[in-house]
PDB file of C-alpha atoms and ligand atoms in Angstrom:
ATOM      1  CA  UNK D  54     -25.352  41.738-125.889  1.00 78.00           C
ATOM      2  CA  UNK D  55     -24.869  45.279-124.110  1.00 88.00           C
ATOM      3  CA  UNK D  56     -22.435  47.328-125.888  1.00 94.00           C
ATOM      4  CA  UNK D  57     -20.436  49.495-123.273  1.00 97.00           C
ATOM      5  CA  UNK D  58     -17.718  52.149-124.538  1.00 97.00           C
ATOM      6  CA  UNK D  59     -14.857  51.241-122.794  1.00 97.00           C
ATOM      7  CA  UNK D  60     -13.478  53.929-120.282  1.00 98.00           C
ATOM      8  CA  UNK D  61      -9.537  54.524-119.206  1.00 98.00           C
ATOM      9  CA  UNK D  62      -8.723  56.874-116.740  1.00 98.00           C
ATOM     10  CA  UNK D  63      -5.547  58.287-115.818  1.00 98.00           C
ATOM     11  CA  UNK D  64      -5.000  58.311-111.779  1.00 98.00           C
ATOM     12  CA  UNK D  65      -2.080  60.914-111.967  1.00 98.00           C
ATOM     13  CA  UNK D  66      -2.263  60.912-107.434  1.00 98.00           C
ATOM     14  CA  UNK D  67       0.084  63.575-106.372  1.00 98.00           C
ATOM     15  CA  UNK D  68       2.092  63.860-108.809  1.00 98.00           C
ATOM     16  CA  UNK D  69       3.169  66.527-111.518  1.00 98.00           C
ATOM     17  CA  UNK D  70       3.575  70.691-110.671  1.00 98.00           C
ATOM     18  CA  UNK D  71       1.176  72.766-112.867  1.00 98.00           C
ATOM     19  CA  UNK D  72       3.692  73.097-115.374  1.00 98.00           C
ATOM     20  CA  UNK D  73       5.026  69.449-115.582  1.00 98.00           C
ATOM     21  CA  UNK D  74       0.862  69.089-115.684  1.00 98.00           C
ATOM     22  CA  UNK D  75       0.862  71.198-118.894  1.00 98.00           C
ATOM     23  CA  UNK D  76       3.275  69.229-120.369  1.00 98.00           C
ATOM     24  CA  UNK D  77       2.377  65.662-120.046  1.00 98.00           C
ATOM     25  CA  UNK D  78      -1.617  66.704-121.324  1.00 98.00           C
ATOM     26  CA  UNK D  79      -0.052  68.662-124.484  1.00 98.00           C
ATOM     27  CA  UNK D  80       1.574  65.223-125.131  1.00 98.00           C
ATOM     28  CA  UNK D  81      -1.389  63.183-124.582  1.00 98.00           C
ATOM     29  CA  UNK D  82      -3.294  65.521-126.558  1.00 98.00           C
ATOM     30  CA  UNK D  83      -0.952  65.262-129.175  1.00 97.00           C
ATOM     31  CA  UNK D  84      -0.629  61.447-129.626  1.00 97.00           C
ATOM     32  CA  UNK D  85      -4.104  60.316-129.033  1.00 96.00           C
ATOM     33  CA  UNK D  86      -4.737  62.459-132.041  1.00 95.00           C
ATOM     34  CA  UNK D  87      -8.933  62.208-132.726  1.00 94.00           C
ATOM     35  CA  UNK D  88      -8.732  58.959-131.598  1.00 94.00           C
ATOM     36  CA  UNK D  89     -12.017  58.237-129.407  1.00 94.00           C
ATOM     37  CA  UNK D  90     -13.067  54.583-129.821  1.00 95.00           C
ATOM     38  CA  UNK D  91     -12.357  54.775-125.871  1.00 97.00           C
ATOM     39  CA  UNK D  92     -13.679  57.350-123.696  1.00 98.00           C
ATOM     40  CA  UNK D  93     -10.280  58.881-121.486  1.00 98.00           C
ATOM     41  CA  UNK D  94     -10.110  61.191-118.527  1.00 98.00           C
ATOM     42  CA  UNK D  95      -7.133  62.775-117.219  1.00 98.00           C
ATOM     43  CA  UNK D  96      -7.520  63.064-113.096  1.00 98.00           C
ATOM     44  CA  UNK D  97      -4.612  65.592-112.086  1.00 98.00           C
ATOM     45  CA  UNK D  98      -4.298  66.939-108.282  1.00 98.00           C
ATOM     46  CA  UNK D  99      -6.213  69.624-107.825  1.00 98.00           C
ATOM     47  CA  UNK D 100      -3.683  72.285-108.329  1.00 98.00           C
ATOM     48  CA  UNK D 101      -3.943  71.277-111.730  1.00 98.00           C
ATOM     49  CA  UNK D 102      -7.458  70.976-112.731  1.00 98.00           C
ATOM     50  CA  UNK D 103      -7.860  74.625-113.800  1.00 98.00           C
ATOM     51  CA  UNK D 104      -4.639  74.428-115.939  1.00 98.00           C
ATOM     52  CA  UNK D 105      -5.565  70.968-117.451  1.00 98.00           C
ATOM     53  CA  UNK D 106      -9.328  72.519-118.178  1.00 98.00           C
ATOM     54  CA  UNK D 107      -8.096  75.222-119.849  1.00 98.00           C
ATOM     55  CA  UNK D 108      -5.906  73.006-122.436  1.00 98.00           C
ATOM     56  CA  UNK D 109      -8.796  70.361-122.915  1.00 98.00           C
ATOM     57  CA  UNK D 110     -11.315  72.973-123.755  1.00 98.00           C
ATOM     58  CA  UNK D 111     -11.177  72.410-126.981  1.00 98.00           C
ATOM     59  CA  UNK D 112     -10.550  68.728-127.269  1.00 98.00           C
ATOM     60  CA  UNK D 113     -13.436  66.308-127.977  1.00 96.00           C
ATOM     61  CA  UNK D 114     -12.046  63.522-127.080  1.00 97.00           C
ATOM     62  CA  UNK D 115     -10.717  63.885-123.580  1.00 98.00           C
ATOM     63  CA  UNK D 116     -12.678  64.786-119.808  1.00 98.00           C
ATOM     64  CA  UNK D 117     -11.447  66.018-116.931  1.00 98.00           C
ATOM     65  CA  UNK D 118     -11.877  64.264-113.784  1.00 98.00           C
ATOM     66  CA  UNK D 119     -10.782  64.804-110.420  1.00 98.00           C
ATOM     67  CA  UNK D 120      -9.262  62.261-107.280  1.00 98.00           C
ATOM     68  CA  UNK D 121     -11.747  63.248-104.404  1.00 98.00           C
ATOM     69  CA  UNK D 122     -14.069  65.368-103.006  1.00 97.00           C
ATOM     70  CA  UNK D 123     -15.868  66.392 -99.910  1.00 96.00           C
ATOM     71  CA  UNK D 124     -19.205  65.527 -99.282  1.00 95.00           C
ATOM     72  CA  UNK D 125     -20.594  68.642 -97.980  1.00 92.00           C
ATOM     73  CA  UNK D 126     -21.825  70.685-100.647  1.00 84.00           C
ATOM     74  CA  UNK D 127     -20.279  74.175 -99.213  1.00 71.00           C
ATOM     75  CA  UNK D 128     -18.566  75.141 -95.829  1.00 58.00           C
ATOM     76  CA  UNK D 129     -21.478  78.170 -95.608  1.00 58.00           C
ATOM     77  CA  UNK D 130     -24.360  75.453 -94.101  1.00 61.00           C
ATOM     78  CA  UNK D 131     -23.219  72.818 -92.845  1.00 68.00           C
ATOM     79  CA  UNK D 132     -19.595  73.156 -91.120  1.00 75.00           C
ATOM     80  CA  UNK D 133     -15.926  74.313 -92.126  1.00 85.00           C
ATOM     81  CA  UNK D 134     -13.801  71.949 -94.094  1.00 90.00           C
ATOM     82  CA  UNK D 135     -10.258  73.907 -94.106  1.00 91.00           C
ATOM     83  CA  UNK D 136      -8.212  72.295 -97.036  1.00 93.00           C
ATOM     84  CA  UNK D 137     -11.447  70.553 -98.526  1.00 95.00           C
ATOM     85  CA  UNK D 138     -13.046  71.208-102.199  1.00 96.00           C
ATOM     86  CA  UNK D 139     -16.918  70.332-102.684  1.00 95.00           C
ATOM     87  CA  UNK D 140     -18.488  68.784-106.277  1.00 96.00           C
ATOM     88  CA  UNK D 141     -19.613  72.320-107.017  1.00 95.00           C
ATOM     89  CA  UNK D 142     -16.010  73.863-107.270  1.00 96.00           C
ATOM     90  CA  UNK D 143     -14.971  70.608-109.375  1.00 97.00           C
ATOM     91  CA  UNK D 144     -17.982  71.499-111.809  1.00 97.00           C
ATOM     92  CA  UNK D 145     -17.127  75.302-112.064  1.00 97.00           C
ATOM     93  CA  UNK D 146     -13.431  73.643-113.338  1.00 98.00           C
ATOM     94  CA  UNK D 147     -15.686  71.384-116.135  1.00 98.00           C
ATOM     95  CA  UNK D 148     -14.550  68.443-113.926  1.00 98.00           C
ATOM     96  CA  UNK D 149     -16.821  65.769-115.575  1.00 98.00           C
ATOM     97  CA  UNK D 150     -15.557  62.938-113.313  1.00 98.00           C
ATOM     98  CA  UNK D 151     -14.601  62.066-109.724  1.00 98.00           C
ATOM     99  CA  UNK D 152     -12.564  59.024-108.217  1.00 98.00           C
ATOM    100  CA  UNK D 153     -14.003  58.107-104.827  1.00 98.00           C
ATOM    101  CA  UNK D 154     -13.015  55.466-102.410  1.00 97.00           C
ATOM    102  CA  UNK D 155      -9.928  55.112-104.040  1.00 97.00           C
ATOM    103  CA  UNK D 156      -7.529  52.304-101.504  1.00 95.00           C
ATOM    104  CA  UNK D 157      -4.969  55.167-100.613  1.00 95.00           C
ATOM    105  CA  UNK D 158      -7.567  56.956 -99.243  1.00 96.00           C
ATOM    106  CA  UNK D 159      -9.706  54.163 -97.685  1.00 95.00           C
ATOM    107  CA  UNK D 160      -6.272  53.143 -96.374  1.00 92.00           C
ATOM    108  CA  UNK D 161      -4.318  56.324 -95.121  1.00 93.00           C
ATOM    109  CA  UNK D 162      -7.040  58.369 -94.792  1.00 93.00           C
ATOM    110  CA  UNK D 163      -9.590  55.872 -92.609  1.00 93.00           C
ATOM    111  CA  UNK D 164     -12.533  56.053 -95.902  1.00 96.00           C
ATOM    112  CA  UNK D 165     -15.004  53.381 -95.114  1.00 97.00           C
ATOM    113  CA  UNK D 166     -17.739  52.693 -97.131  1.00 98.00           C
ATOM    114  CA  UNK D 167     -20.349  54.538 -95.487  1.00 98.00           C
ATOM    115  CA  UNK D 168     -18.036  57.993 -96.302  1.00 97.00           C
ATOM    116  CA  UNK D 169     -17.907  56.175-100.352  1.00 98.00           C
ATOM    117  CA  UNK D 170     -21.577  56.473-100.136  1.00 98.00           C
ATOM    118  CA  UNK D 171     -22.206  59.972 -99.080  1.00 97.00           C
ATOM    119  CA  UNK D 172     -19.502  61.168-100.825  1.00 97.00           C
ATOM    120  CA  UNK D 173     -20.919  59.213-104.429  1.00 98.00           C
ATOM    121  CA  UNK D 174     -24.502  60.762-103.630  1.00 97.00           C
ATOM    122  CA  UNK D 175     -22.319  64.208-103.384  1.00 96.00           C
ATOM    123  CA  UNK D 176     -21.334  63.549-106.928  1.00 97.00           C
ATOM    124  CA  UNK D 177     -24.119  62.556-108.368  1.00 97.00           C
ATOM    125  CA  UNK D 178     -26.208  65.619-106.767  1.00 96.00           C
ATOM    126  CA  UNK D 179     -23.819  67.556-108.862  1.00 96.00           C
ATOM    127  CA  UNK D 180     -24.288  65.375-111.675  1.00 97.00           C
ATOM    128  CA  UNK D 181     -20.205  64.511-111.297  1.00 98.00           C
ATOM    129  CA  UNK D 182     -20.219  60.533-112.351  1.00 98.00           C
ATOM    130  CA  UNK D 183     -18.561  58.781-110.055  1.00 98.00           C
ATOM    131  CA  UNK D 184     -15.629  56.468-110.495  1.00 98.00           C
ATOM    132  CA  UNK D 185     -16.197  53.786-107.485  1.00 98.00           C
ATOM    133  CA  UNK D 186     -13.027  52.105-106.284  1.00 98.00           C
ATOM    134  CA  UNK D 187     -13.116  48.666-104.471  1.00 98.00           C
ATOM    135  CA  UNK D 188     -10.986  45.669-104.275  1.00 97.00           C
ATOM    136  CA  UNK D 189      -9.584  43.766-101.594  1.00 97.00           C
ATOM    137  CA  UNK D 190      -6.268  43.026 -99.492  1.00 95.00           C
ATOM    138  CA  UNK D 191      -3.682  40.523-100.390  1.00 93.00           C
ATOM    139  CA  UNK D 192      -4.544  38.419 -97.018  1.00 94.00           C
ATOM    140  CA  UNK D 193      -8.630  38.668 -97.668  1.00 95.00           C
ATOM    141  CA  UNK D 194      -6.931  37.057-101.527  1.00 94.00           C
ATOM    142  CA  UNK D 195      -5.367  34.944 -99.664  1.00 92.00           C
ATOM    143  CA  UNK D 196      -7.812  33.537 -97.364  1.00 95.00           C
ATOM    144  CA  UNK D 197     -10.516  33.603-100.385  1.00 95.00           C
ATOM    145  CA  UNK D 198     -12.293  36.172 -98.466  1.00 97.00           C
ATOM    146  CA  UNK D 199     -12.377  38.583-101.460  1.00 97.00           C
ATOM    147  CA  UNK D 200     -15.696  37.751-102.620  1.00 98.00           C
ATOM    148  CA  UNK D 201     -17.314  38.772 -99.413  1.00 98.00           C
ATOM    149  CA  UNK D 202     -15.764  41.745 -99.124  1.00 98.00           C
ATOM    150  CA  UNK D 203     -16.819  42.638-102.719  1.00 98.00           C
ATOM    151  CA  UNK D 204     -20.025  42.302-102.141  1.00 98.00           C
ATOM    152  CA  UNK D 205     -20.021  43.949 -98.796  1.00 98.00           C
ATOM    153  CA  UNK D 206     -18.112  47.442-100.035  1.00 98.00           C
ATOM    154  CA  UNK D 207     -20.821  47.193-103.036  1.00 98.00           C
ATOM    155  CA  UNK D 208     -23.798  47.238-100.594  1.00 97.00           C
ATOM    156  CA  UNK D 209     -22.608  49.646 -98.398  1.00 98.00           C
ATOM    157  CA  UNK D 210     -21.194  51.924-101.229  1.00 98.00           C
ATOM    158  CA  UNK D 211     -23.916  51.662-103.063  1.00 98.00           C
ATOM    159  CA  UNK D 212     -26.777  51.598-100.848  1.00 98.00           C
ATOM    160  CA  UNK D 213     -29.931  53.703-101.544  1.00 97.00           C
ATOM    161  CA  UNK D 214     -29.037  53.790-105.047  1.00 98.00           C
ATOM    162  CA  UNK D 215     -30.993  52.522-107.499  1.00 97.00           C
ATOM    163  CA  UNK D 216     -30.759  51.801-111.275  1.00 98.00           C
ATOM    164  CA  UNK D 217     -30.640  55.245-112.424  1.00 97.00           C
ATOM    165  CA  UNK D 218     -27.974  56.215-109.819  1.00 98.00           C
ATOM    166  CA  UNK D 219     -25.964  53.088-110.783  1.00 98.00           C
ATOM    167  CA  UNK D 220     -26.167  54.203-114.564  1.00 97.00           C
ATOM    168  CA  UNK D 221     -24.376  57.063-113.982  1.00 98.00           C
ATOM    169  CA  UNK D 222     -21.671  55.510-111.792  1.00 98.00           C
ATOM    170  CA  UNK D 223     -18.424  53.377-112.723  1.00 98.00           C
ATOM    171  CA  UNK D 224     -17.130  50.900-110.779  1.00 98.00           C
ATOM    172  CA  UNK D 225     -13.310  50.297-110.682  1.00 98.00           C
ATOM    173  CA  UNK D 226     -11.992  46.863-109.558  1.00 98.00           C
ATOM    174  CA  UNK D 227      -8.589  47.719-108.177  1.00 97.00           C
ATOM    175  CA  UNK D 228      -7.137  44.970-105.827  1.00 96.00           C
ATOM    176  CA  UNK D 229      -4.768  46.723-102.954  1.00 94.00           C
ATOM    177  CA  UNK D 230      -2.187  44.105-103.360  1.00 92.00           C
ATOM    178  CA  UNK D 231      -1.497  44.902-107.129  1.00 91.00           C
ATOM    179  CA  UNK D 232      -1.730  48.759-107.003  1.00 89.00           C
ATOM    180  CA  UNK D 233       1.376  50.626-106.885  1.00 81.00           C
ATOM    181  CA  UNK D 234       3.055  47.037-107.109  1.00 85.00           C
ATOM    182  CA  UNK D 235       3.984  46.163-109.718  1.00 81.00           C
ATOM    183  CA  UNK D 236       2.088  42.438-109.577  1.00 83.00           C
ATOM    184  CA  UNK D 237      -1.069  42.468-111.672  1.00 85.00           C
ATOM    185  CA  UNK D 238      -3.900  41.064-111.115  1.00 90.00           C
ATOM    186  CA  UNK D 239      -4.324  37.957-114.251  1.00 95.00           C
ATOM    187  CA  UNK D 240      -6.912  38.425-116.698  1.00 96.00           C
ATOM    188  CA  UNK D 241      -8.714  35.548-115.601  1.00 97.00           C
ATOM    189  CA  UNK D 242      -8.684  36.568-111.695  1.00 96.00           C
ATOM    190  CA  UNK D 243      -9.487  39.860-112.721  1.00 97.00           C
ATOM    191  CA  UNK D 244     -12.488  38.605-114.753  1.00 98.00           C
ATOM    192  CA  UNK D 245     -13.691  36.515-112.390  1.00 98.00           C
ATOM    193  CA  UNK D 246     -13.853  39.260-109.831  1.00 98.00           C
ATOM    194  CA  UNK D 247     -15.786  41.441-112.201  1.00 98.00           C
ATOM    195  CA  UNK D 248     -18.088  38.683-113.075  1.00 98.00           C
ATOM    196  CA  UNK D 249     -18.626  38.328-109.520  1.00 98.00           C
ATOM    197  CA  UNK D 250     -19.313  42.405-109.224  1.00 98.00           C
ATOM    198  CA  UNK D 251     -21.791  41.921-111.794  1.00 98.00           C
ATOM    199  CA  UNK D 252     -23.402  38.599-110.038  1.00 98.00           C
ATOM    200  CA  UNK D 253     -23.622  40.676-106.950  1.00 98.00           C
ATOM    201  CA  UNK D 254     -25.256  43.805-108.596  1.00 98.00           C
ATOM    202  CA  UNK D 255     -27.720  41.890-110.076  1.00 98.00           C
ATOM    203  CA  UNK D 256     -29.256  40.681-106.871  1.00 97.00           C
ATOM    204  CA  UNK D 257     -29.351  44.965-105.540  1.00 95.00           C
ATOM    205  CA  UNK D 258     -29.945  46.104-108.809  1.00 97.00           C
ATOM    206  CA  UNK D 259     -31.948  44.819-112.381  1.00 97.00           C
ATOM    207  CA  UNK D 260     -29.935  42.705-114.141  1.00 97.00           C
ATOM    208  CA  UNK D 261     -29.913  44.831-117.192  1.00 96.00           C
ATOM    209  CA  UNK D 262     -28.296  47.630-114.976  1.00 97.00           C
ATOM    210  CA  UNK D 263     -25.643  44.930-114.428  1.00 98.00           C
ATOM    211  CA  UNK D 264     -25.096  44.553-117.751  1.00 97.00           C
ATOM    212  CA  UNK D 265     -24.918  47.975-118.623  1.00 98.00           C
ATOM    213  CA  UNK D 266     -22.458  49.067-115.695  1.00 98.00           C
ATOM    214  CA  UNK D 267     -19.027  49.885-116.789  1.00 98.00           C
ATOM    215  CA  UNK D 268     -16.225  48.095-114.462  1.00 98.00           C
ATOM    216  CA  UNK D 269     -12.554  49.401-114.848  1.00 98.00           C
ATOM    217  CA  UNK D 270      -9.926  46.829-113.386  1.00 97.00           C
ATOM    218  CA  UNK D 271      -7.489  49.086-111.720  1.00 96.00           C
ATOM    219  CA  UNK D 272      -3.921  47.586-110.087  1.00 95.00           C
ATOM    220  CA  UNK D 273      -0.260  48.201-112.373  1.00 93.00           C
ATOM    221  CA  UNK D 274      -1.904  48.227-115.793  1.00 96.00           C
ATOM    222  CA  UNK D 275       0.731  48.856-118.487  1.00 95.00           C
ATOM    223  CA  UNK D 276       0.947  48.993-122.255  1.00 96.00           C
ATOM    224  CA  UNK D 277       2.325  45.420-121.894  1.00 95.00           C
ATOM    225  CA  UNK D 278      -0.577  43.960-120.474  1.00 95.00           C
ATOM    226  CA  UNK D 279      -3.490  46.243-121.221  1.00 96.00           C
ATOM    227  CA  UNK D 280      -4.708  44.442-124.249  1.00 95.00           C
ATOM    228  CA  UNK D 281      -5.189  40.670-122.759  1.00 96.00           C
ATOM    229  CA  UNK D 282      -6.530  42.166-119.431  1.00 96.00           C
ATOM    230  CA  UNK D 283      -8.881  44.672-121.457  1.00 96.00           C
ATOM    231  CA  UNK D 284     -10.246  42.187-124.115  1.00 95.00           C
ATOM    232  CA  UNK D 285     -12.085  39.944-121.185  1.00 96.00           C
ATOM    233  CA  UNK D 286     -15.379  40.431-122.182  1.00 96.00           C
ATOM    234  CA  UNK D 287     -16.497  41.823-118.319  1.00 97.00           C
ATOM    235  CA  UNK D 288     -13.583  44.296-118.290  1.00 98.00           C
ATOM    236  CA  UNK D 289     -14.595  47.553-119.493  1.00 98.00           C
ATOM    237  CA  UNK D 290     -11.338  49.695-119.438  1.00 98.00           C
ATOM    238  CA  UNK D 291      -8.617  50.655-116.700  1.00 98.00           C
ATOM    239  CA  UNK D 292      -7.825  52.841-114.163  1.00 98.00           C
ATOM    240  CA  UNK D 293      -4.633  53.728-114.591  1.00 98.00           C
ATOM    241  CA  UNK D 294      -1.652  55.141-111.704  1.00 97.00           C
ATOM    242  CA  UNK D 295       1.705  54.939-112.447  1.00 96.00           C
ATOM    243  CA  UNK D 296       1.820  54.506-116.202  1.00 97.00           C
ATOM    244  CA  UNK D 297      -0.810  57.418-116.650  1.00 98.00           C
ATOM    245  CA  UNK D 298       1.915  59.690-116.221  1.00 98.00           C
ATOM    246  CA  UNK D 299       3.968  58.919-119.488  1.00 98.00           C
ATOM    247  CA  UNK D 300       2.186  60.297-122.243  1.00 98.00           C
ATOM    248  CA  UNK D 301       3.512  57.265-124.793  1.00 97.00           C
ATOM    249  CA  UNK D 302       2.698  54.751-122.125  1.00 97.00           C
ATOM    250  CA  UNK D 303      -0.669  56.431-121.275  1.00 98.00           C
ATOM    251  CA  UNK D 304      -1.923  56.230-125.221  1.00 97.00           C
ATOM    252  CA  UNK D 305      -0.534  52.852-126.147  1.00 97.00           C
ATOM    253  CA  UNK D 306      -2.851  51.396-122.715  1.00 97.00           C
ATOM    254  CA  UNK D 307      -5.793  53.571-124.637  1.00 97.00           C
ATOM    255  CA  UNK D 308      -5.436  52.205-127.702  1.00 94.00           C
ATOM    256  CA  UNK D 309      -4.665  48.659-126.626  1.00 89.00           C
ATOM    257  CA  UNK D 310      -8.257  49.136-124.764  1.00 87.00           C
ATOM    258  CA  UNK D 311     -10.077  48.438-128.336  1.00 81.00           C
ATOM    259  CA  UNK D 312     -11.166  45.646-129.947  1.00 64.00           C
ATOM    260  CA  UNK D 313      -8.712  45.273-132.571  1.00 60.00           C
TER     261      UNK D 313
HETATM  262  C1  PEP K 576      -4.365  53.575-109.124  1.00 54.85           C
HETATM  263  O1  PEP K 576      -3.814  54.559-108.681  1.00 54.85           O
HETATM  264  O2  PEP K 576      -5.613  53.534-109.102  1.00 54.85           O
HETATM  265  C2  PEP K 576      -3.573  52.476-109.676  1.00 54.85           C
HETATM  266  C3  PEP K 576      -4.194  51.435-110.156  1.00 54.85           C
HETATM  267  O3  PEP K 576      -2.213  52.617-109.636  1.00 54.85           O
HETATM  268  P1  PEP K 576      -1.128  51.757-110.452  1.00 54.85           P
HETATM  269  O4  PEP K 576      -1.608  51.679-111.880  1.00 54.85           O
HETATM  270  O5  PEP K 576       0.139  52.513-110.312  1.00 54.85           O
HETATM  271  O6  PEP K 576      -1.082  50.400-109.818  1.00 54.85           O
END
C-alpha cells in the first residue's frame, strides 16, 4: 500500500490583523513543539504572509501557504490586475503552498473551473503546489448529483495535467453545505466521496497517481471529530477554517491526524 504523509492546513480566510497573526503562529509554534508526523501549513491573508514568513523561518516543521492567486504571472505583459498578487510575489514571501478554487471564491467571486485550471497551472509554473478545492452543494447532496459534479470539477480543473502535474497537487474535498456550518460531513460520506475522487482520477490519470494523490476533506473539522474522520484510510488530512484559528484547537486536529 502507498504511504502518503498526511497534510492539515489551516484556512485562516480573512481573519486576524498582522499582529493578532503574530500571535496565534507563536502559539502554534509553541505547542506543536517538533512534532512533524503530519505535514501543516498556516494560510494567513495576505497582509500577513510576510509577518508569518518571517516567524516560520526557522521552524522545520511548518510551511507557509497562501488563499489565492492570480493567474497572470505579472501586470508588466499581459494586463493590469489592481488589487491582485501573482505566484511569483507568493514565492519571494517562501509561500510553499496555494489554496485555489476554494467554494467562497467559486461562490462570491463567480470561480469556475476553467479559472481553477489556469490559475493551478499558475502555481505549478512557479512550482507553488496547489491545494485544489471541490465539493458540492447541499441540493446536488440532495438530489445524489454529487458524484457528477465531482467528476466534472476534476476534469475541468484538472485538465491538461498529467501525472507529474497531479503529483505535485492536493486535492481538498470540502462539501459547501458543511463549510462554515457547523454540520460535518460523516466519515463514511466523506470516504465515500474520496473513494469516488480517486475512482474518477484513475480513469484521467494512472492509477498509481491515484493512489499516491493526497485528498484533504475540508467542511467544520474540529478536534472532536478529526481523529474518526482522519483515520479513513482514503482521507489524507484536513483543511481546516474556523478551528485553524485557535492555536489549542488547531494542534489537537494535527495531532489527532496520526495514526495513533
Ligand atoms: C474552509 O475554509 O476551507 C473550511 C473548511 O472552513 P470550516 O472548517 O470553518 O468549515
Amino acid at each position: 500500500m502507498i504511504y502518503r504523509k498526511k497534510i492539515v492546513a489551516g484556512n485562516w480566510k480573512m481573519n486576524k490583523t498582522t499582529g493578532e497573526a503574530k500571535i496565534l503562529v507563536e502559539d502554534i509554534i509553541r505547542d506543536i513543539g517538533k512534532f512533524d508526523d503530519v505535514e501543516i501549513v498556516l494560510c494567513p491573508p495576505f497582509t500577513s504572509l510576510e509577518a508569518v514568513s518571517v516567524l516560520l523561518s526557522p521552524v522545520q516543521n511548518i510551511r507557509l501557504g497562501a488563499q489565492n492567486l492570480h493567474e497572470a504571472s505579472s501586470g508588466a505583459f499581459t494586463g493590469a490586475f489592481t488589487g491582485e498578487i501573482s505566484a511569483g510575489m507568493l514565492k519571494d514571501l517562501y509561500v510553499r503552498y496555494v489554496i485555489i478554487g476554494h467554494s467562497e471564491l467559486r461562490q462570491f467571486f463567480h470561480e469556475d473551473d476553467a479559472l481553477v485550471n489556469r490559475k493551478t497551472k499558475a502555481a505549478l509554473q512557479a512550482e507553488l503546489r496547489p491545494i485544489v478545492c471541490i465539493g458540492e452543494t447541499l441540493p446536488q447532496r440532495e438530489s445524489n448529483q454529487w458524484k457528477k459534479v465531482l467528476e466534472t470539477q476534476l476534469r475541468a480543473g484538472l485538465a491538461g495535467f498529467g501525472d507529474k502535474e497531479l503529483g505535485d497537487i492536493i486535492l481538498a474535498y470540502e462539501p459547501i453545505w458543511a463549510i462554515g456550518t457547523g454540520k460535518t460531513a460523516s466519515p463514511e460520506q466523506a470516504e465515500e466521496a474520496h473513494q469516488w475522487i480517486r475512482k474518477v482520477l484513475a480513469t484521467h490519470f494512472s492509477q498509481s497517481a491515484s493512489e499516491r494523490i493526497r485528498i484533504q476533506y475540508g467542511g467544520s473539522v474540529k478536534p472532536e471529530n478529526a481523529k474518526e474522520l482522519l483515520s479513513k484510510p482514503d482521507i489524507d488530512g484536513a483543511l481546516v477554517g474556523g478551528a485553524s484559528l485557535d492555536a489549542r484547537g488547531f494542534t489537537a486536529i494535527i495531532k489527532n491526524a496520526c495514526p495513533a
